[in-house]
The first five atom37 places (N, CA, C, CB, O) and aatype in JSON, in Angstrom:
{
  "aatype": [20, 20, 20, 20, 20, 20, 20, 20, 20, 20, 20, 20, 20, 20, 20, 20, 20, 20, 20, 20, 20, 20, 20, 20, 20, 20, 20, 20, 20, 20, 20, 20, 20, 20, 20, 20, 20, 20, 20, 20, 20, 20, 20, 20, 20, 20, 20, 20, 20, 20, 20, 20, 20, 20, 20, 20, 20, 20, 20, 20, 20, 20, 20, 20, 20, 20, 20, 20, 20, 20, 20, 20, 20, 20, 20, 20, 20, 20, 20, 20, 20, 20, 20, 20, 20, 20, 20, 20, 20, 20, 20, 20, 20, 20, 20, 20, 20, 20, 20, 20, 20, 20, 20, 20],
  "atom_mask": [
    [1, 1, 1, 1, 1],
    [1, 1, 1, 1, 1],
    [1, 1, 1, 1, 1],
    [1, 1, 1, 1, 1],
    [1, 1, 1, 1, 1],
    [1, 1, 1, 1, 1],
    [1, 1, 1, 1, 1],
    [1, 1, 1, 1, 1],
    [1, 1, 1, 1, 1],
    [1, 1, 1, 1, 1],
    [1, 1, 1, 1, 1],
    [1, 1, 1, 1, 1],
    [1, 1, 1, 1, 1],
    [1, 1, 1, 1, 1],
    [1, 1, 1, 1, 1],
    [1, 1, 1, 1, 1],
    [1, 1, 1, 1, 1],
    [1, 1, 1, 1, 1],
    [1, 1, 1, 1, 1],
    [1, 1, 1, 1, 1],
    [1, 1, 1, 1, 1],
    [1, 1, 1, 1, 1],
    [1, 1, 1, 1, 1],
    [1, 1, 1, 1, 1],
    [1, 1, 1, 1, 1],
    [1, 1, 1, 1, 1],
    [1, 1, 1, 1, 1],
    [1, 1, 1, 1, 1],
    [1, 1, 1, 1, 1],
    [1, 1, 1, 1, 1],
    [1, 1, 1, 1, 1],
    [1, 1, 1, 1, 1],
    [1, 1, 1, 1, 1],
    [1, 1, 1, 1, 1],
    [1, 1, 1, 1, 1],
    [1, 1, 1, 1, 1],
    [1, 1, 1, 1, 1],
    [1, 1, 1, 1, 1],
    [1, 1, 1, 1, 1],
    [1, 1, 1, 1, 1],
    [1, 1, 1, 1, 1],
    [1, 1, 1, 1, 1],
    [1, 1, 1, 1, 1],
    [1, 1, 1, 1, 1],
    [1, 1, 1, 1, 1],
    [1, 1, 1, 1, 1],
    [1, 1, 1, 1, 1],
    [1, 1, 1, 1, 1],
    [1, 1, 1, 1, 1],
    [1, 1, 1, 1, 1],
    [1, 1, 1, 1, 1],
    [1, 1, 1, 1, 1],
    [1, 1, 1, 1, 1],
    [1, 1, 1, 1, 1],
    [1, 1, 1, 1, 1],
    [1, 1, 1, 1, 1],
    [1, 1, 1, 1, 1],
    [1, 1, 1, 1, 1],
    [1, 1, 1, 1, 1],
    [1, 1, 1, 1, 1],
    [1, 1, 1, 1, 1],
    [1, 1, 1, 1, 1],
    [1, 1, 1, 1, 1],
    [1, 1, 1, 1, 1],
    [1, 1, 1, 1, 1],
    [1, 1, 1, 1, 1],
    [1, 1, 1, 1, 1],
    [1, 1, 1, 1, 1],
    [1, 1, 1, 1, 1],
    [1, 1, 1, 1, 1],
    [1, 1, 1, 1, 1],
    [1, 1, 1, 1, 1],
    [1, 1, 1, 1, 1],
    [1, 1, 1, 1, 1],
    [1, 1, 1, 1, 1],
    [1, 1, 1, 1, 1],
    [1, 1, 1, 1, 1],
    [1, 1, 1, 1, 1],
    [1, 1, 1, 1, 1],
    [1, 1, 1, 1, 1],
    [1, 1, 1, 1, 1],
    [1, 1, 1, 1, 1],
    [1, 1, 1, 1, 1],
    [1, 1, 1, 1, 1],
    [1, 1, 1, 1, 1],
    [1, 1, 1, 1, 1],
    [1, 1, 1, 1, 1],
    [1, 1, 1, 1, 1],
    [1, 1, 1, 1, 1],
    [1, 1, 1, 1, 1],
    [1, 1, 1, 1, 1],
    [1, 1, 1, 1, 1],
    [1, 1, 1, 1, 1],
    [1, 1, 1, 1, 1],
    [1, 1, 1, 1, 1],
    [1, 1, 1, 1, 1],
    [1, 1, 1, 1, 1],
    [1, 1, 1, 1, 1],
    [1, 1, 1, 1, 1],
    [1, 1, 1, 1, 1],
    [1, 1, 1, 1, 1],
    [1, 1, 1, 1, 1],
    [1, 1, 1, 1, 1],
    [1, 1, 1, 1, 1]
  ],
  "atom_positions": [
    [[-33.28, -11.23, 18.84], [-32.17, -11.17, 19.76], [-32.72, -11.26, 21.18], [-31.34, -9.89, 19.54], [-33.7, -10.59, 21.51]],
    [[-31.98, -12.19, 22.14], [-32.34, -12.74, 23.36], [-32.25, -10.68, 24.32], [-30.82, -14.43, 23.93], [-31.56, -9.72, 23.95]],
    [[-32.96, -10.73, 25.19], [-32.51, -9.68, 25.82], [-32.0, -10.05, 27.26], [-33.55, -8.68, 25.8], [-32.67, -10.63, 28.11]],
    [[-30.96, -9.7, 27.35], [-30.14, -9.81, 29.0], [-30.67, -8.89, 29.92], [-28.46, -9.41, 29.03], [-30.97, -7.79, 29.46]],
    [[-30.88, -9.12, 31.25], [-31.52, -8.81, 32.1], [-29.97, -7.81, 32.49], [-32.29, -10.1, 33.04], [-28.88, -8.37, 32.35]],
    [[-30.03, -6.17, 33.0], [-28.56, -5.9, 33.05], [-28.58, -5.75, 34.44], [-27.92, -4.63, 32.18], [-29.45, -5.08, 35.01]],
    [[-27.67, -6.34, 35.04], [-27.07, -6.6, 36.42], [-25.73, -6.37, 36.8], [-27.22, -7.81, 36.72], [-25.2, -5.69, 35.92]],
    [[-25.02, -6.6, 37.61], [-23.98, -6.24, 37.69], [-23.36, -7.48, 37.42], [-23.71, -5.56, 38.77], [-22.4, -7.36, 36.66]],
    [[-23.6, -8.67, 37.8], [-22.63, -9.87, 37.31], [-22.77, -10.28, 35.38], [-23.25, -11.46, 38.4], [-22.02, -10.91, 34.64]],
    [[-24.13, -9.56, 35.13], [-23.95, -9.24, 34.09], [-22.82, -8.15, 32.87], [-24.89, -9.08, 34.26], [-22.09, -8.27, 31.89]],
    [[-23.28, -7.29, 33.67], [-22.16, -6.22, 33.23], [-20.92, -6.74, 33.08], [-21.96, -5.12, 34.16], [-20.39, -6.85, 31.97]],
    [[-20.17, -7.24, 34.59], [-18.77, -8.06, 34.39], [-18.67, -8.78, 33.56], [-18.33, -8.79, 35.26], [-18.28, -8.17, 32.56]],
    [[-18.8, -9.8, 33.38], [-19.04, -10.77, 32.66], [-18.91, -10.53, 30.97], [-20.31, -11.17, 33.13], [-18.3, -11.16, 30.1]],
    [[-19.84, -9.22, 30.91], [-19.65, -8.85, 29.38], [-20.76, -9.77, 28.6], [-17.94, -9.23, 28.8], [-20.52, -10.09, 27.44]],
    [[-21.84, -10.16, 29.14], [-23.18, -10.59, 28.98], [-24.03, -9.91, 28.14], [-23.75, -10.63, 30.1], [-24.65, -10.35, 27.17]],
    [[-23.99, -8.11, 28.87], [-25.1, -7.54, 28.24], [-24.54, -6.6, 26.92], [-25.95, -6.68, 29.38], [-25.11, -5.59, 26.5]],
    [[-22.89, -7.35, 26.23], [-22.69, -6.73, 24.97], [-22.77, -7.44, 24.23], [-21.76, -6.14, 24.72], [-22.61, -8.5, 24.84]],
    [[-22.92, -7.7, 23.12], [-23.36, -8.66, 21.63], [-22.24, -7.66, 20.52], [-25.71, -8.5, 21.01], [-22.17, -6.43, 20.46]],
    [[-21.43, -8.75, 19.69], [-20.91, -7.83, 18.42], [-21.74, -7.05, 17.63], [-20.31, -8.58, 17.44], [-21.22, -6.12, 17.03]],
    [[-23.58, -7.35, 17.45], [-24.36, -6.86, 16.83], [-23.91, -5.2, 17.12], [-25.72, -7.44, 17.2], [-23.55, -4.6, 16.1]],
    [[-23.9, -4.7, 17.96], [-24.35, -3.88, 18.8], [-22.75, -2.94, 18.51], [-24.88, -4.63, 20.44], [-22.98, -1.75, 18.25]],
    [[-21.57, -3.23, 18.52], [-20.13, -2.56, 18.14], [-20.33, -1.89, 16.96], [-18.89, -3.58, 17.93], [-20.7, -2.48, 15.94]],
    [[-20.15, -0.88, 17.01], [-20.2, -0.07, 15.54], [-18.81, 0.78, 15.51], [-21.7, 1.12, 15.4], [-18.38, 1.7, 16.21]],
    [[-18.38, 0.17, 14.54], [-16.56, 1.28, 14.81], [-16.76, 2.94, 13.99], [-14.63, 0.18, 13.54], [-17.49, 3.19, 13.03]],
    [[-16.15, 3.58, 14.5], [-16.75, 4.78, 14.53], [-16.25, 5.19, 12.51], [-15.93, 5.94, 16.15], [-15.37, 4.52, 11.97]],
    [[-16.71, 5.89, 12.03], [-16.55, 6.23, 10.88], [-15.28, 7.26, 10.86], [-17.83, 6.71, 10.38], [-14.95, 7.91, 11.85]],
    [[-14.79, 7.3, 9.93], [-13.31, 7.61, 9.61], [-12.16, 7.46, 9.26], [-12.99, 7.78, 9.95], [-12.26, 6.61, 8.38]],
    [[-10.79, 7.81, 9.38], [-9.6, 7.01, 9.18], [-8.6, 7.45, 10.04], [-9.11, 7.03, 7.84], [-9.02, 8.09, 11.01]],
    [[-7.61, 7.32, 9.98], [-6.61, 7.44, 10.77], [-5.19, 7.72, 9.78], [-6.6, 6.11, 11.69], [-4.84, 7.01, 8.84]],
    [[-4.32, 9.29, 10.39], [-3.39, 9.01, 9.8], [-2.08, 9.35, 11.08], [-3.47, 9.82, 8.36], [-2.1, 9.71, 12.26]],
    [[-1.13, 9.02, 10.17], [0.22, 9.32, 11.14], [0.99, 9.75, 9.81], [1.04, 7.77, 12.19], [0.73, 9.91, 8.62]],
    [[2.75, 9.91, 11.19], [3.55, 10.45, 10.27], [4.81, 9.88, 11.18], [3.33, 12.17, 9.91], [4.88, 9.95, 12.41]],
    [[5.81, 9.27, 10.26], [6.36, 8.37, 10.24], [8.21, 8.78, 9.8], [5.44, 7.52, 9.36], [8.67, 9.22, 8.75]],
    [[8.69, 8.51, 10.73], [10.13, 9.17, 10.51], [10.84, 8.34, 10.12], [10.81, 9.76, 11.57], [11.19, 7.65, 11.07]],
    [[11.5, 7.82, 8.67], [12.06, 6.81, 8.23], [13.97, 7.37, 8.21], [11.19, 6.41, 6.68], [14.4, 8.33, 7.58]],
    [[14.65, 6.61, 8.91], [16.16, 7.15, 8.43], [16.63, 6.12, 7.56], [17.33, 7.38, 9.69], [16.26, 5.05, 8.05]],
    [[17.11, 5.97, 6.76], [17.38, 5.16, 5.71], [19.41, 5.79, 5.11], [15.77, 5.5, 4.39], [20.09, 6.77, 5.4]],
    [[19.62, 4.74, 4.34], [20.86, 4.88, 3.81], [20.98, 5.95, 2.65], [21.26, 3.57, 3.37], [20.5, 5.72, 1.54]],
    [[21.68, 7.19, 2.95], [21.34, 8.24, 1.82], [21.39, 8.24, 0.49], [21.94, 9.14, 1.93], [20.58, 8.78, -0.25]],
    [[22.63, 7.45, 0.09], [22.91, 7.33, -1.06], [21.62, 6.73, -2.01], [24.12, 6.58, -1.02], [21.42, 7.11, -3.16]],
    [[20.69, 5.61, -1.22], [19.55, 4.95, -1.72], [17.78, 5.71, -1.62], [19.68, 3.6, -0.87], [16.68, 5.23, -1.91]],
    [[18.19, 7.05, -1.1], [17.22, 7.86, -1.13], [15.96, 7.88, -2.01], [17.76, 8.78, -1.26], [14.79, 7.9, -1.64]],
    [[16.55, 7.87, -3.42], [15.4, 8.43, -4.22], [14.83, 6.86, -4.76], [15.97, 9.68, -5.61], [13.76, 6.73, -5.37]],
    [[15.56, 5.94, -4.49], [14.77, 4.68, -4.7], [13.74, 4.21, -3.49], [15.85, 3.53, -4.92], [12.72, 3.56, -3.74]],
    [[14.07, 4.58, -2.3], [13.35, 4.17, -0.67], [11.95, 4.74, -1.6], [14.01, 5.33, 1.34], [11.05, 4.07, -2.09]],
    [[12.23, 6.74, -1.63], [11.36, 7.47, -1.78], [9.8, 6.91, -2.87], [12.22, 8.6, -2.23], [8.61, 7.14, -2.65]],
    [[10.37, 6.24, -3.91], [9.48, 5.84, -4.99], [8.95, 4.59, -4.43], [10.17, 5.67, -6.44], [7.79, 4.38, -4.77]],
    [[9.51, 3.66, -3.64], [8.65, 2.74, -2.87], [7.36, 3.08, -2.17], [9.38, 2.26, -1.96], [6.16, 2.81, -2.21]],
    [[8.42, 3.97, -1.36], [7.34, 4.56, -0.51], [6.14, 4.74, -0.9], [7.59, 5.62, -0.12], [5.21, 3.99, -0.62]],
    [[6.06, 5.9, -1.66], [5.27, 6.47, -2.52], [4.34, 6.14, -3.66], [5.87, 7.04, -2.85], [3.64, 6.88, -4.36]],
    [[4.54, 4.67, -3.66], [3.52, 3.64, -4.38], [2.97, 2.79, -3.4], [4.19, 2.7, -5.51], [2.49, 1.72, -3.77]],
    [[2.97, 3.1, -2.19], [2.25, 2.12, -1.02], [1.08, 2.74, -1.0], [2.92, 2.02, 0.58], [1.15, 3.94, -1.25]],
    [[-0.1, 2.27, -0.75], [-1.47, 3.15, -0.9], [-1.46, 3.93, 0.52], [-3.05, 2.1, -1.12], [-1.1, 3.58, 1.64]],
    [[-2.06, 5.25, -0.07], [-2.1, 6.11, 1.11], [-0.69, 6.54, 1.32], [-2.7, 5.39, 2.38], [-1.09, 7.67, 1.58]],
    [[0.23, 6.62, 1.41], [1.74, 7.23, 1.62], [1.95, 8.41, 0.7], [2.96, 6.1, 1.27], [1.93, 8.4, -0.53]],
    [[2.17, 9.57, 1.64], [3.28, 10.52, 0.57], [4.56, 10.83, 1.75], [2.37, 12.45, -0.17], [4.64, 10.54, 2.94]],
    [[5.68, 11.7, 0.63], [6.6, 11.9, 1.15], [6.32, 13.56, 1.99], [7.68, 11.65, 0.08], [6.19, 14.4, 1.11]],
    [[6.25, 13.94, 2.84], [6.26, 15.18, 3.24], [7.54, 16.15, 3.6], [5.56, 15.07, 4.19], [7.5, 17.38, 3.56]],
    [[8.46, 15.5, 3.88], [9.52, 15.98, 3.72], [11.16, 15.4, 3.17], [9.45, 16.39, 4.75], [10.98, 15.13, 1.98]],
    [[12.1, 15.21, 3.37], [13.11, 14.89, 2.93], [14.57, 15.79, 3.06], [12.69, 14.69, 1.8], [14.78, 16.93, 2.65]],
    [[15.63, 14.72, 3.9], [16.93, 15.33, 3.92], [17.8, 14.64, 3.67], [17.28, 15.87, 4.89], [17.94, 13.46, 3.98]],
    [[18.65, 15.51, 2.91], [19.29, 14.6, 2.08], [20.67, 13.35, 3.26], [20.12, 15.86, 0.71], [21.32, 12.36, 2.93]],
    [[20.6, 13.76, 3.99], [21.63, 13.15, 5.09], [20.65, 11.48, 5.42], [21.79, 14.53, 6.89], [21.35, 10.64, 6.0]],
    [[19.28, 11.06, 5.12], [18.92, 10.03, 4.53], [17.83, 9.66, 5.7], [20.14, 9.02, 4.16], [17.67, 8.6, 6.31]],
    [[16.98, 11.19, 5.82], [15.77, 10.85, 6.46], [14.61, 11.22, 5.74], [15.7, 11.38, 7.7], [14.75, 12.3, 5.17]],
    [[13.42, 10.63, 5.56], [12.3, 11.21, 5.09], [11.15, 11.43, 6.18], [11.86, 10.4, 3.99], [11.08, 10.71, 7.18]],
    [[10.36, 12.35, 5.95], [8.81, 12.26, 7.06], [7.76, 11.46, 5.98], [7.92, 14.3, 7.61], [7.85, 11.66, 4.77]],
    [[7.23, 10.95, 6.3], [6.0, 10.0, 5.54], [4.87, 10.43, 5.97], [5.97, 8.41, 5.82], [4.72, 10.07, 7.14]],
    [[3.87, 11.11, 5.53], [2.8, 10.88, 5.85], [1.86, 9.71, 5.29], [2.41, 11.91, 5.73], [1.96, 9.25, 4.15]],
    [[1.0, 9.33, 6.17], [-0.2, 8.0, 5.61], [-1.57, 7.88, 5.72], [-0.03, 6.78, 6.21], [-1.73, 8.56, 6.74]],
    [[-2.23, 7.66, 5.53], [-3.37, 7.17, 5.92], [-3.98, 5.7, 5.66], [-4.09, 8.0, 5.49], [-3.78, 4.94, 4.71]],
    [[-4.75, 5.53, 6.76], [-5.31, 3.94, 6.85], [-6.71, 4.23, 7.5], [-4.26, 2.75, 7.95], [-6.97, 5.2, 8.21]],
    [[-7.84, 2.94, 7.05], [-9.12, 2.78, 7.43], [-9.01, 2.9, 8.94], [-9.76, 1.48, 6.91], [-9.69, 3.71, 9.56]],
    [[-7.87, 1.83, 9.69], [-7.83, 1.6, 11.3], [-6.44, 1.74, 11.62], [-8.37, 0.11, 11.84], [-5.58, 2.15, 10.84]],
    [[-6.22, 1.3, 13.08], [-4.83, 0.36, 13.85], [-4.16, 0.06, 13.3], [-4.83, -0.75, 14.47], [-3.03, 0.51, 13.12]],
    [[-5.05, -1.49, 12.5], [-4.3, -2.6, 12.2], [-3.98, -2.08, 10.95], [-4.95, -4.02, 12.28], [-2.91, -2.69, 11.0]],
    [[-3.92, -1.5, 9.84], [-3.94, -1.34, 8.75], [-2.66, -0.25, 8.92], [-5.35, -1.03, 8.17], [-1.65, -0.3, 8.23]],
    [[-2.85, 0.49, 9.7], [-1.48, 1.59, 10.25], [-0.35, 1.29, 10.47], [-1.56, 2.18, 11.4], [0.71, 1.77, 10.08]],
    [[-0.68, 0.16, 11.36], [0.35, -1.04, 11.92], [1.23, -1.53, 10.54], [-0.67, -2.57, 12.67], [2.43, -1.32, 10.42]],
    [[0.41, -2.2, 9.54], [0.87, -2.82, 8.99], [2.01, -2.1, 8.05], [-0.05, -3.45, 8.58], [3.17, -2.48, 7.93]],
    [[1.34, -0.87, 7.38], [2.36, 0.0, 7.14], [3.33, 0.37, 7.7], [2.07, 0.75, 6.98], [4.35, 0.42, 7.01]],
    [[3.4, 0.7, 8.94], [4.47, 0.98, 9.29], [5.83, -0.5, 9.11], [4.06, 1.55, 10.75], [7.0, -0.35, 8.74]],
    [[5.2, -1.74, 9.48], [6.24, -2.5, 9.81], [6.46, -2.63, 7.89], [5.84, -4.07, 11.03], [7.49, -3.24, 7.58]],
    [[5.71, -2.19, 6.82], [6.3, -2.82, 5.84], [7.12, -1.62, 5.54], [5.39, -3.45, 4.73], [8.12, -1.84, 4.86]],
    [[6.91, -0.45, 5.89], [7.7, 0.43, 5.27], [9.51, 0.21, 6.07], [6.84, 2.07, 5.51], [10.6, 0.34, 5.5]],
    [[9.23, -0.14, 7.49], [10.69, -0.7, 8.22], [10.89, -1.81, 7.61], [10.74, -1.03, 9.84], [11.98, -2.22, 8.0]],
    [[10.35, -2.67, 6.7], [11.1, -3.95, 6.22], [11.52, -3.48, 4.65], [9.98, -5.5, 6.28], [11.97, -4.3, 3.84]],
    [[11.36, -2.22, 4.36], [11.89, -2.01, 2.84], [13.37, -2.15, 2.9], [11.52, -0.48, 2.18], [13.97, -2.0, 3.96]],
    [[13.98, -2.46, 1.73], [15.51, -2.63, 1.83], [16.34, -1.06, 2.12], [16.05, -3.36, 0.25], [15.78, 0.02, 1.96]],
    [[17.34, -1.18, 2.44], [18.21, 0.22, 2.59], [17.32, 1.04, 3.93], [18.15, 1.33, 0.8], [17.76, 2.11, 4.35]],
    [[16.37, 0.59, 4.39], [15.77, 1.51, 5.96], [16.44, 0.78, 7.25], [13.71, 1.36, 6.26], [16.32, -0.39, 7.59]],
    [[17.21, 1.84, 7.88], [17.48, 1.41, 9.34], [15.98, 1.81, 10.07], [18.98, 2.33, 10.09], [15.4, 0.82, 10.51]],
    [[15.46, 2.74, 10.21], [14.43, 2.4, 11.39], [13.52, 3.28, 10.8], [14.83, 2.72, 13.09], [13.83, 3.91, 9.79]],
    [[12.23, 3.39, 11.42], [11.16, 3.88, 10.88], [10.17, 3.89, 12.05], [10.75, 3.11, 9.65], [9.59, 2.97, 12.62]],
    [[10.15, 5.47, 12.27], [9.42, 4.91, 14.25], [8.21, 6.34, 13.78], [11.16, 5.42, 16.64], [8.48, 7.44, 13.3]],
    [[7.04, 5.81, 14.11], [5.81, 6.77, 14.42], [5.85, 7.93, 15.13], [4.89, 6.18, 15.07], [6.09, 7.95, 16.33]],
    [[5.63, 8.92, 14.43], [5.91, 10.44, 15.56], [4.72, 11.17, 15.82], [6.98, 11.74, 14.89], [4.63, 12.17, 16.52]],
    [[3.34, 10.33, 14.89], [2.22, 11.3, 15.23], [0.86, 10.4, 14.86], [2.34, 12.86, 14.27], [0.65, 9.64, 13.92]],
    [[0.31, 10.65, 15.6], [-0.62, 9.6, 14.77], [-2.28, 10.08, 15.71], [0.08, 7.44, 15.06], [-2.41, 10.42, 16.89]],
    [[-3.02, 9.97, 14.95], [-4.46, 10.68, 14.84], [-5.73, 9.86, 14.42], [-4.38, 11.8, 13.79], [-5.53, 8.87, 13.73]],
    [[-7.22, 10.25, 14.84], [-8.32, 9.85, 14.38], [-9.21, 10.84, 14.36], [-8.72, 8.87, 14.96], [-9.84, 11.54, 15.15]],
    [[-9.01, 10.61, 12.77], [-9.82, 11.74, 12.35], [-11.36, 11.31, 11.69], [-8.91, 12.54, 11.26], [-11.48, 10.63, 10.67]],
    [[-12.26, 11.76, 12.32], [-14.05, 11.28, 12.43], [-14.49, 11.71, 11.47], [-15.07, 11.81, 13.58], [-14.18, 12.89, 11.3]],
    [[-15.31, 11.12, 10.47], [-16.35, 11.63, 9.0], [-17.08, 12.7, 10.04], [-17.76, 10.08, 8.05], [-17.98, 13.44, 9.64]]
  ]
}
């Protein structure tokens, strides 16, 4: 590996970083996820849910909200859950209320 001389037009530039060198920190990430959904379709949302990897239900009312807890490797993987759990059928909205990184 070439070595960069570190300078300041270096620095800017973003010269003296290489991807070699990024190490994402060890751990995962979870949140918790407030889904309101149509009540009557409750206990079917619930069993979706609950076969998504990493998802449990943590709480539940019957007026047709659940709390979700999750976990994911990163972001993007968090991300993605969330928007699939808002694209399940019978969910009006599904908005993030907590979300964490938690370090090995």
């Amino acid at each position: 590996m070439a070595h960069t001389t570190l300078n300041r037009r270096a620095l800017i530039t973003g010269r003296v970083l290489s991807t070699e060198r990024i190490v994402p920190p060890p751990g995962y990430e979870i949140a918790s996820i407030i889904v309101q959904a149509r009540p009557e379709r409750l206990d079917a949302l619930e069993a979706a849910i609950t076969a998504l990897p990493g998802c449990e239900i943590h709480a539940r009312d019957t007026r047709g909200k659940l709390v979700v807890v999750t976990e994911a490797p990163d972001a993007g993987s968090l991300g993605t859950m969330l928007n699939t759990i808002q694209s399940l059928p019978d969910v009006y909205s599904a908005a993030l209320v907590f979300h964490a990184i938690e370090t090995a």
